[in-house]
mmCIF file of C-alpha atoms and ligand atoms in Angstrom:
data_model
loop_
_atom_site.group_PDB
_atom_site.id
_atom_site.type_symbol
_atom_site.label_atom_id
_atom_site.label_comp_id
_atom_site.label_asym_id
_atom_site.label_seq_id
_atom_site.Cartn_x
_atom_site.Cartn_y
_atom_site.Cartn_z
ATOM 1 C CA UNK J 1 10.928 -0.718 28.325
ATOM 2 C CA UNK J 2 13.412 -2.709 26.063
ATOM 3 C CA UNK J 3 12.866 0.385 23.581
ATOM 4 C CA UNK J 4 14.022 2.848 26.224
ATOM 5 C CA UNK J 5 16.847 0.377 27.510
ATOM 6 C CA UNK J 6 17.901 0.020 23.753
ATOM 7 C CA UNK J 7 18.028 4.086 22.966
ATOM 8 C CA UNK J 8 20.059 4.151 26.518
ATOM 9 C CA UNK J 9 22.428 1.532 25.009
ATOM 10 C CA UNK J 10 22.717 3.578 21.978
ATOM 11 C CA UNK J 11 24.783 6.331 24.085
ATOM 12 C CA UNK J 12 27.183 3.934 25.725
ATOM 13 C CA UNK J 13 30.652 4.667 24.127
ATOM 14 C CA UNK J 14 32.419 1.569 25.604
ATOM 15 C CA UNK J 15 29.628 -1.012 24.188
ATOM 16 C CA UNK J 16 29.991 1.222 20.938
ATOM 17 C CA UNK J 17 33.840 0.920 20.856
ATOM 18 C CA UNK J 18 33.755 -2.879 21.566
ATOM 19 C CA UNK J 19 30.954 -3.683 19.120
ATOM 20 C CA UNK J 20 32.286 -1.261 16.411
ATOM 21 C CA UNK J 21 35.593 -2.958 16.195
ATOM 22 C CA UNK J 22 34.326 -6.649 16.960
ATOM 23 C CA UNK J 23 34.945 -9.410 14.249
ATOM 24 C CA UNK J 24 31.043 -10.151 14.055
ATOM 25 C CA UNK J 25 30.100 -6.666 13.051
ATOM 26 C CA UNK J 26 29.508 -7.438 9.493
ATOM 27 C CA UNK J 27 27.162 -10.463 10.591
ATOM 28 C CA UNK J 28 25.553 -8.213 13.128
ATOM 29 C CA UNK J 29 25.123 -5.217 10.756
ATOM 30 C CA UNK J 30 24.439 -6.553 7.114
ATOM 31 C CA UNK J 31 20.618 -6.241 7.418
ATOM 32 C CA UNK J 32 20.774 -2.263 8.148
ATOM 33 C CA UNK J 33 24.234 -0.947 6.913
ATOM 34 C CA UNK J 34 25.026 -1.066 3.003
ATOM 35 C CA UNK J 35 28.628 -1.694 3.901
ATOM 36 C CA UNK J 36 31.603 0.204 5.568
ATOM 37 C CA UNK J 37 33.013 2.150 2.698
ATOM 38 C CA UNK J 38 31.577 4.169 -0.086
ATOM 39 C CA UNK J 39 32.157 1.988 -2.756
ATOM 40 C CA UNK J 40 29.749 -0.487 -1.028
ATOM 41 C CA UNK J 41 27.157 2.100 -0.512
ATOM 42 C CA UNK J 42 27.468 3.230 -4.329
ATOM 43 C CA UNK J 43 27.147 -0.417 -5.283
ATOM 44 C CA UNK J 44 23.788 -0.667 -3.401
ATOM 45 C CA UNK J 45 22.501 2.556 -5.011
ATOM 46 C CA UNK J 46 23.339 1.137 -8.391
ATOM 47 C CA UNK J 47 21.270 -1.561 -7.586
ATOM 48 C CA UNK J 48 18.362 0.320 -6.161
ATOM 49 C CA UNK J 49 18.259 2.665 -9.231
ATOM 50 C CA UNK J 50 18.420 -0.517 -11.353
ATOM 51 C CA UNK J 51 15.318 -1.724 -9.236
ATOM 52 C CA UNK J 52 13.347 1.709 -9.586
ATOM 53 C CA UNK J 53 14.078 3.261 -6.395
ATOM 54 C CA UNK J 54 15.987 6.369 -5.569
ATOM 55 C CA UNK J 55 18.695 6.384 -2.676
ATOM 56 C CA UNK J 56 19.831 9.205 -0.006
ATOM 57 C CA UNK J 57 23.257 7.927 1.279
ATOM 58 C CA UNK J 58 24.007 8.479 4.759
ATOM 59 C CA UNK J 59 27.875 8.547 5.908
ATOM 60 C CA UNK J 60 27.380 7.010 9.423
ATOM 61 C CA UNK J 61 29.027 9.099 12.169
ATOM 62 C CA UNK J 62 27.232 11.608 14.504
ATOM 63 C CA UNK J 63 28.717 13.779 17.352
ATOM 64 C CA UNK J 64 32.212 14.180 16.082
ATOM 65 C CA UNK J 65 34.692 14.677 18.663
ATOM 66 C CA UNK J 66 36.506 17.818 17.202
ATOM 67 C CA UNK J 67 36.474 20.201 14.067
ATOM 68 C CA UNK J 68 38.877 18.635 12.133
ATOM 69 C CA UNK J 69 36.665 15.392 12.478
ATOM 70 C CA UNK J 70 33.944 17.064 11.251
ATOM 71 C CA UNK J 71 35.918 18.547 8.245
ATOM 72 C CA UNK J 72 36.688 15.070 7.371
ATOM 73 C CA UNK J 73 33.033 14.011 7.218
ATOM 74 C CA UNK J 74 32.342 17.076 5.000
ATOM 75 C CA UNK J 75 35.151 16.020 2.568
ATOM 76 C CA UNK J 76 33.889 12.264 2.605
ATOM 77 C CA UNK J 77 30.634 13.395 1.705
ATOM 78 C CA UNK J 78 32.081 16.011 -0.884
ATOM 79 C CA UNK J 79 33.475 12.709 -2.453
ATOM 80 C CA UNK J 80 30.090 11.037 -2.505
ATOM 81 C CA UNK J 81 28.734 13.800 -4.277
ATOM 82 C CA UNK J 82 31.150 13.517 -6.739
ATOM 83 C CA UNK J 83 30.728 9.921 -7.126
ATOM 84 C CA UNK J 84 27.024 10.084 -7.355
ATOM 85 C CA UNK J 85 27.521 12.734 -10.264
ATOM 86 C CA UNK J 86 30.429 10.756 -12.147
ATOM 87 C CA UNK J 87 28.203 7.214 -11.956
ATOM 88 C CA UNK J 88 25.003 9.179 -13.004
ATOM 89 C CA UNK J 89 23.142 7.665 -9.976
ATOM 90 C CA UNK J 90 19.767 9.056 -8.764
ATOM 91 C CA UNK J 91 20.718 9.707 -5.158
ATOM 92 C CA UNK J 92 20.717 12.489 -2.617
ATOM 93 C CA UNK J 93 23.020 12.712 0.520
ATOM 94 C CA UNK J 94 21.651 12.757 4.156
ATOM 95 C CA UNK J 95 23.964 14.801 6.802
ATOM 96 C CA UNK J 96 23.652 15.372 10.424
ATOM 97 C CA UNK J 97 24.818 18.589 11.659
ATOM 98 C CA UNK J 98 26.712 17.061 14.752
ATOM 99 C CA UNK J 99 28.906 15.133 12.301
ATOM 100 C CA UNK J 100 29.483 18.488 10.558
ATOM 101 C CA UNK J 101 30.512 20.196 13.915
ATOM 102 C CA UNK J 102 27.485 21.628 15.138
ATOM 103 C CA UNK J 103 28.840 20.823 19.022
ATOM 104 C CA UNK J 104 31.779 22.868 18.311
ATOM 105 C CA UNK J 105 31.012 25.739 16.246
ATOM 106 C CA UNK J 106 27.677 26.730 14.653
ATOM 107 C CA UNK J 107 29.685 28.957 12.174
ATOM 108 C CA UNK J 108 32.241 26.130 10.975
ATOM 109 C CA UNK J 109 29.285 23.385 10.840
ATOM 110 C CA UNK J 110 27.294 26.329 8.544
ATOM 111 C CA UNK J 111 30.211 26.603 6.457
ATOM 112 C CA UNK J 112 30.811 22.610 5.959
ATOM 113 C CA UNK J 113 27.052 22.214 5.176
ATOM 114 C CA UNK J 114 27.337 24.980 2.648
ATOM 115 C CA UNK J 115 30.412 23.599 0.824
ATOM 116 C CA UNK J 116 28.229 20.375 0.325
ATOM 117 C CA UNK J 117 24.940 22.314 -0.855
ATOM 118 C CA UNK J 118 27.072 24.315 -3.162
ATOM 119 C CA UNK J 119 28.591 20.963 -4.359
ATOM 120 C CA UNK J 120 25.317 19.298 -4.710
ATOM 121 C CA UNK J 121 23.763 22.331 -6.760
ATOM 122 C CA UNK J 122 26.693 21.951 -9.033
ATOM 123 C CA UNK J 123 25.952 18.331 -10.017
ATOM 124 C CA UNK J 124 22.205 18.414 -9.807
ATOM 125 C CA UNK J 125 22.012 16.750 -6.672
ATOM 126 C CA UNK J 126 20.418 17.754 -3.186
ATOM 127 C CA UNK J 127 21.358 17.672 0.449
ATOM 128 C CA UNK J 128 18.759 16.170 3.138
ATOM 129 C CA UNK J 129 19.599 17.311 6.732
ATOM 130 C CA UNK J 130 18.565 14.655 9.079
ATOM 131 C CA UNK J 131 16.810 15.696 12.388
ATOM 132 C CA UNK J 132 18.594 14.861 15.614
ATOM 133 C CA UNK J 133 17.198 15.356 19.202
ATOM 134 C CA UNK J 134 15.149 18.258 20.429
ATOM 135 C CA UNK J 135 17.914 20.688 21.464
ATOM 136 C CA UNK J 136 19.140 20.718 17.726
ATOM 137 C CA UNK J 137 15.884 21.394 16.133
ATOM 138 C CA UNK J 138 16.029 25.292 16.136
ATOM 139 C CA UNK J 139 19.865 25.325 14.982
ATOM 140 C CA UNK J 140 18.908 22.727 12.216
ATOM 141 C CA UNK J 141 15.852 24.664 10.760
ATOM 142 C CA UNK J 142 17.552 27.967 10.984
ATOM 143 C CA UNK J 143 20.426 26.280 8.934
ATOM 144 C CA UNK J 144 18.209 24.904 6.590
ATOM 145 C CA UNK J 145 16.096 27.817 5.632
ATOM 146 C CA UNK J 146 19.321 30.056 5.282
ATOM 147 C CA UNK J 147 20.960 27.602 2.819
ATOM 148 C CA UNK J 148 17.516 26.697 1.128
ATOM 149 C CA UNK J 149 17.081 30.426 0.374
ATOM 150 C CA UNK J 150 20.547 31.015 -1.108
ATOM 151 C CA UNK J 151 21.080 27.695 -2.837
ATOM 152 C CA UNK J 152 17.742 25.553 -3.201
ATOM 153 C CA UNK J 153 18.006 21.864 -3.029
ATOM 154 C CA UNK J 154 17.960 21.264 0.484
ATOM 155 C CA UNK J 155 15.236 19.138 2.457
ATOM 156 C CA UNK J 156 14.564 19.433 6.225
ATOM 157 C CA UNK J 157 13.222 16.826 8.293
ATOM 158 C CA UNK J 158 10.179 17.117 10.953
ATOM 159 C CA UNK J 159 9.508 14.670 13.376
ATOM 160 C CA UNK J 160 5.529 14.062 14.364
ATOM 161 C CA UNK J 161 6.714 13.031 17.918
ATOM 162 C CA UNK J 162 7.312 16.746 18.680
ATOM 163 C CA UNK J 163 4.464 19.307 19.753
ATOM 164 C CA UNK J 164 6.096 21.891 17.675
ATOM 165 C CA UNK J 165 6.076 20.338 14.312
ATOM 166 C CA UNK J 166 2.840 21.728 13.268
ATOM 167 C CA UNK J 167 4.254 25.102 13.433
ATOM 168 C CA UNK J 168 7.496 24.260 11.767
ATOM 169 C CA UNK J 169 5.684 22.569 8.887
ATOM 170 C CA UNK J 170 3.646 25.855 8.331
ATOM 171 C CA UNK J 171 7.063 27.801 8.195
ATOM 172 C CA UNK J 172 8.660 25.181 5.894
ATOM 173 C CA UNK J 173 5.767 25.211 3.500
ATOM 174 C CA UNK J 174 5.605 28.768 3.436
ATOM 175 C CA UNK J 175 9.203 28.874 2.262
ATOM 176 C CA UNK J 176 8.642 26.085 -0.165
ATOM 177 C CA UNK J 177 11.252 23.792 1.390
ATOM 178 C CA UNK J 178 10.746 20.300 1.149
ATOM 179 C CA UNK J 179 10.051 18.146 4.095
ATOM 180 C CA UNK J 180 10.849 14.932 5.278
ATOM 181 C CA UNK J 181 8.426 13.835 7.847
ATOM 182 C CA UNK J 182 9.150 10.956 10.108
ATOM 183 C CA UNK J 183 7.904 9.792 13.590
ATOM 184 C CA UNK J 184 11.026 10.603 15.489
ATOM 185 C CA UNK J 185 13.581 8.232 16.639
ATOM 186 C CA UNK J 186 15.070 9.954 19.971
ATOM 187 C CA UNK J 187 14.022 9.657 23.158
ATOM 188 C CA UNK J 188 12.319 12.884 24.332
ATOM 189 C CA UNK J 189 10.873 14.478 27.360
ATOM 190 C CA UNK J 190 7.205 14.763 27.741
ATOM 191 C CA UNK J 191 7.303 18.604 27.797
ATOM 192 C CA UNK J 192 8.388 18.630 24.225
ATOM 193 C CA UNK J 193 6.856 15.194 22.559
ATOM 194 C CA UNK J 194 3.972 13.132 22.901
ATOM 195 C CA UNK J 195 4.884 10.232 25.073
ATOM 196 C CA UNK J 196 2.259 7.846 23.678
ATOM 197 C CA UNK J 197 2.615 6.075 20.469
ATOM 198 C CA UNK J 198 -0.728 6.355 19.220
ATOM 199 C CA UNK J 199 -0.530 10.232 19.758
ATOM 200 C CA UNK J 200 2.616 10.340 17.682
ATOM 201 C CA UNK J 201 0.688 8.266 14.948
ATOM 202 C CA UNK J 202 -2.315 10.576 14.988
ATOM 203 C CA UNK J 203 -0.063 13.865 14.741
ATOM 204 C CA UNK J 204 1.908 12.051 11.710
ATOM 205 C CA UNK J 205 -1.367 11.726 9.716
ATOM 206 C CA UNK J 206 -2.313 15.166 10.450
ATOM 207 C CA UNK J 207 0.937 16.335 9.125
ATOM 208 C CA UNK J 208 1.251 14.179 6.397
ATOM 209 C CA UNK J 209 -1.907 15.493 4.971
ATOM 210 C CA UNK J 210 -0.999 19.182 5.378
ATOM 211 C CA UNK J 211 2.437 18.351 3.308
ATOM 212 C CA UNK J 212 0.868 16.246 0.848
ATOM 213 C CA UNK J 213 -1.792 19.330 0.523
ATOM 214 C CA UNK J 214 0.607 22.429 0.791
ATOM 215 C CA UNK J 215 4.150 21.002 0.660
ATOM 216 C CA UNK J 216 6.805 21.136 -2.066
ATOM 217 C CA UNK J 217 7.701 17.639 -3.048
ATOM 218 C CA UNK J 218 7.478 16.167 0.416
ATOM 219 C CA UNK J 219 9.113 12.959 1.451
ATOM 220 C CA UNK J 220 6.747 10.842 3.608
ATOM 221 C CA UNK J 221 9.045 8.471 5.509
ATOM 222 C CA UNK J 222 7.634 5.536 7.521
ATOM 223 C CA UNK J 223 7.240 1.728 7.452
ATOM 224 C CA UNK J 224 3.605 1.999 8.895
ATOM 225 C CA UNK J 225 1.300 0.165 6.449
ATOM 226 C CA UNK J 226 -1.855 2.220 7.849
ATOM 227 C CA UNK J 227 -0.011 5.683 6.998
ATOM 228 C CA UNK J 228 1.242 4.496 3.860
ATOM 229 C CA UNK J 229 -2.288 3.344 2.672
ATOM 230 C CA UNK J 230 -3.815 6.648 3.932
ATOM 231 C CA UNK J 231 -1.099 8.869 1.816
ATOM 232 C CA UNK J 232 -1.863 6.657 -1.237
ATOM 233 C CA UNK J 233 -5.695 7.346 -0.606
ATOM 234 C CA UNK J 234 -5.504 10.851 0.140
ATOM 235 C CA UNK J 235 -3.127 11.538 -2.685
ATOM 236 C CA UNK J 236 -5.784 9.780 -5.200
ATOM 237 C CA UNK J 237 -8.989 11.465 -3.721
ATOM 238 C CA UNK J 238 -7.238 15.094 -4.202
ATOM 239 C CA UNK J 239 -5.790 14.233 -7.621
ATOM 240 C CA UNK J 240 -2.294 14.499 -6.346
ATOM 241 C CA UNK J 241 -0.019 12.664 -8.756
ATOM 242 C CA UNK J 242 2.868 10.475 -7.696
ATOM 243 C CA UNK J 243 5.725 12.684 -9.041
ATOM 244 C CA UNK J 244 4.533 15.208 -6.523
ATOM 245 C CA UNK J 245 5.560 13.510 -3.347
ATOM 246 C CA UNK J 246 7.761 10.425 -2.612
ATOM 247 C CA UNK J 247 8.106 7.779 0.086
ATOM 248 C CA UNK J 248 11.153 7.275 2.041
ATOM 249 C CA UNK J 249 12.259 4.098 3.960
ATOM 250 C CA UNK J 250 15.294 2.737 5.527
ATOM 251 C CA UNK J 251 17.372 0.259 3.924
ATOM 252 C CA UNK J 252 16.791 -3.476 5.126
ATOM 253 C CA UNK J 253 13.332 -2.512 6.600
ATOM 254 C CA UNK J 254 9.983 -3.836 5.085
ATOM 255 C CA UNK J 255 11.528 -4.772 1.938
ATOM 256 C CA UNK J 256 8.137 -6.468 1.011
ATOM 257 C CA UNK J 257 6.722 -3.055 1.110
ATOM 258 C CA UNK J 258 9.532 -1.542 -0.798
ATOM 259 C CA UNK J 259 8.921 -3.744 -3.761
ATOM 260 C CA UNK J 260 5.314 -3.395 -3.678
ATOM 261 C CA UNK J 261 5.149 0.496 -3.555
ATOM 262 C CA UNK J 262 7.717 0.621 -6.324
ATOM 263 C CA UNK J 263 5.993 -1.817 -8.281
ATOM 264 C CA UNK J 264 2.639 0.313 -8.000
ATOM 265 C CA UNK J 265 4.449 3.146 -9.550
ATOM 266 C CA UNK J 266 5.258 5.450 -6.616
ATOM 267 C CA UNK J 267 8.609 7.262 -6.040
ATOM 268 C CA UNK J 268 10.432 5.442 -3.365
ATOM 269 C CA UNK J 269 14.016 6.737 -1.883
ATOM 270 C CA UNK J 270 15.779 4.244 0.353
ATOM 271 C CA UNK J 271 18.062 5.722 3.020
ATOM 272 C CA UNK J 272 21.330 3.830 2.733
ATOM 273 C CA UNK J 273 23.807 4.156 5.699
ATOM 274 C CA UNK J 274 27.422 2.959 5.320
ATOM 275 C CA UNK J 275 30.785 3.337 7.269
ATOM 276 C CA UNK J 276 32.358 2.328 10.343
ATOM 277 C CA UNK J 277 30.627 4.196 12.848
ATOM 278 C CA UNK J 278 27.474 2.109 12.855
ATOM 279 C CA UNK J 279 26.551 1.686 16.302
ATOM 280 C CA UNK J 280 24.285 4.475 17.347
ATOM 281 C CA UNK J 281 22.301 4.144 13.868
ATOM 282 C CA UNK J 282 21.897 0.203 14.628
ATOM 283 C CA UNK J 283 20.618 0.505 18.060
ATOM 284 C CA UNK J 284 17.954 3.111 17.052
ATOM 285 C CA UNK J 285 16.713 0.632 14.628
ATOM 286 C CA UNK J 286 16.555 -1.949 17.378
ATOM 287 C CA UNK J 287 14.890 0.170 19.243
ATOM 288 C CA UNK J 288 12.308 0.860 16.748
ATOM 289 C CA UNK J 289 11.367 -2.814 16.628
ATOM 290 C CA UNK J 290 12.784 -4.879 19.392
ATOM 291 C CA UNK J 291 11.695 -8.127 17.693
ATOM 292 C CA UNK J 292 14.809 -7.099 15.633
ATOM 293 C CA UNK J 293 16.932 -8.407 18.740
ATOM 294 C CA UNK J 294 15.747 -11.813 18.578
ATOM 295 C CA UNK J 295 16.244 -11.910 14.760
ATOM 296 C CA UNK J 296 19.712 -10.908 15.262
ATOM 297 C CA UNK J 297 20.518 -13.562 17.960
ATOM 298 C CA UNK J 298 19.036 -16.173 15.755
ATOM 299 C CA UNK J 299 21.323 -14.995 13.129
ATOM 300 C CA UNK J 300 24.311 -14.981 15.161
ATOM 301 C CA UNK J 301 23.775 -18.340 16.717
ATOM 302 C CA UNK J 302 23.207 -19.867 13.228
ATOM 303 C CA UNK J 303 26.358 -18.424 11.667
HETATM 304 C C1 FAD W 401 14.066 7.604 5.411
HETATM 305 C C2 FAD W 401 14.133 7.872 6.831
HETATM 306 C C3 FAD W 401 14.709 8.797 7.207
HETATM 307 C C4 FAD W 401 14.857 9.090 8.609
HETATM 308 N N1 FAD W 401 15.306 10.054 9.206
HETATM 309 C C5 FAD W 401 15.208 10.397 10.372
HETATM 310 C C6 FAD W 401 15.610 11.534 10.950
HETATM 311 O O1 FAD W 401 16.311 12.470 10.476
HETATM 312 N N2 FAD W 401 15.375 11.734 12.362
HETATM 313 C C7 FAD W 401 14.613 10.977 13.198
HETATM 314 O O2 FAD W 401 14.556 11.097 14.379
HETATM 315 N N3 FAD W 401 14.426 9.614 12.548
HETATM 316 C C8 FAD W 401 14.434 9.455 11.183
HETATM 317 N N4 FAD W 401 14.054 8.224 10.721
HETATM 318 C C9 FAD W 401 13.176 7.506 11.777
HETATM 319 C C10 FAD W 401 11.962 7.718 12.121
HETATM 320 O O3 FAD W 401 12.042 8.636 13.023
HETATM 321 C C11 FAD W 401 11.183 6.365 12.804
HETATM 322 O O4 FAD W 401 12.195 6.234 13.950
HETATM 323 C C12 FAD W 401 11.410 5.011 11.983
HETATM 324 O O5 FAD W 401 11.148 5.427 10.766
HETATM 325 C C13 FAD W 401 10.376 4.056 12.591
HETATM 326 O O6 FAD W 401 9.182 4.488 12.414
HETATM 327 P P1 FAD W 401 7.890 4.262 11.355
HETATM 328 O O7 FAD W 401 7.364 5.235 10.877
HETATM 329 O O8 FAD W 401 8.761 3.232 10.387
HETATM 330 O O9 FAD W 401 6.873 3.495 12.062
HETATM 331 P P2 FAD W 401 6.721 2.612 13.259
HETATM 332 O O10 FAD W 401 5.347 2.548 13.918
HETATM 333 O O11 FAD W 401 7.832 2.518 14.506
HETATM 334 O O12 FAD W 401 6.771 1.184 12.598
HETATM 335 C C14 FAD W 401 5.731 0.540 11.605
HETATM 336 C C15 FAD W 401 6.213 -0.574 11.224
HETATM 337 O O13 FAD W 401 7.234 -0.541 10.370
HETATM 338 C C16 FAD W 401 8.215 -1.730 10.467
HETATM 339 N N5 FAD W 401 9.510 -0.966 11.248
HETATM 340 C C17 FAD W 401 9.672 0.219 11.575
HETATM 341 N N6 FAD W 401 10.695 0.255 12.273
HETATM 342 C C18 FAD W 401 11.679 -1.009 11.700
HETATM 343 C C19 FAD W 401 12.695 -1.475 12.232
HETATM 344 N N7 FAD W 401 13.972 -0.960 12.681
HETATM 345 N N8 FAD W 401 13.155 -2.821 11.838
HETATM 346 C C20 FAD W 401 12.219 -3.727 11.180
HETATM 347 N N9 FAD W 401 10.858 -3.111 10.938
HETATM 348 C C21 FAD W 401 10.331 -2.025 11.301
HETATM 349 C C22 FAD W 401 7.439 -2.565 11.509
HETATM 350 O O14 FAD W 401 6.650 -3.321 10.774
HETATM 351 C C23 FAD W 401 6.377 -1.609 12.250
HETATM 352 O O15 FAD W 401 5.441 -2.353 12.778
HETATM 353 C C24 FAD W 401 13.919 8.068 9.734
HETATM 354 C C25 FAD W 401 13.225 7.114 8.885
HETATM 355 C C26 FAD W 401 13.443 6.799 7.612
HETATM 356 C C27 FAD W 401 12.124 5.980 6.792
#
């Protein structure tokens, strides 16, 4: 119930405005957000690279309110790509299509993402296209597929909670499009998604095995220890070497596991969010583990 409440609150614009502009914002978000600007995020990337981890930069912001705002997001990401190249960082960028204008014009959105994919290719980087809620899946996968066929260097995200994901994975594997597999962070209706967590977990394992066996450079994005163990065991038993796939985790989540995987020689990419529009992302992280709410309240009271 608390999960549903937090997801509901993640869409409340008044609460969002109040919290994003509050004086306590930094203290509230430091655990999950790398900073409010690109410079802070690049410093985190540099540190992660030094510690043997890869990164994916997420400039926070989704559901922008105009095409002009979407163009600003695109330009921010172009700057991020240029900086990644200039500093020689081992990092990709992660983008959301609603941040690049999808709710206003599919054509403009496509052209914004195309500019990013072109630039990424020029600087030997890659673009990962996050998956948002189920009404966006078809449009997102169509765009990924089109841009990947023309430029390469684009990764799709598939959510194990959706019934359709098995078919989507088969299609993506057939096109050699790299996939990031996640459980799914959005509240979905029961006609499109598994309602029970054990069913989502079971589907995740099935899809993960399919990706490890037939996917191109798949990313296993989870903090679930059972799942990580199963992936390692499956890869070991089927002679899939650690350079043929990667693990991905969120900045600030299960740092113990992050260190362990890296020490054991696995490729691990951290998703590094930064920016001022942190509220929806932050609330989804609380919803994933409601115990985080208590942790935050304790921290706020202490400081
Ligand atoms: C790199 C990356 C990119 C992602 N991109 C997308 C995307 O594009 N679209 C999308 O819908 N979702 C995305 N997600 C979120 C994903 O869908 C899940 O909501 C999230 O990863 C939690 O699921 P889990 O696999 O870690 O397993 P869970 O079963 O939720 O968690 C397993 C364990 O991990 C730990 N844990 C998980 N989340 C947290 C947290 N927030 N705080 C503290 N501990 C935690 C806890 O110990 C928990 O017991 C992404 C996740 C990652 C790691």
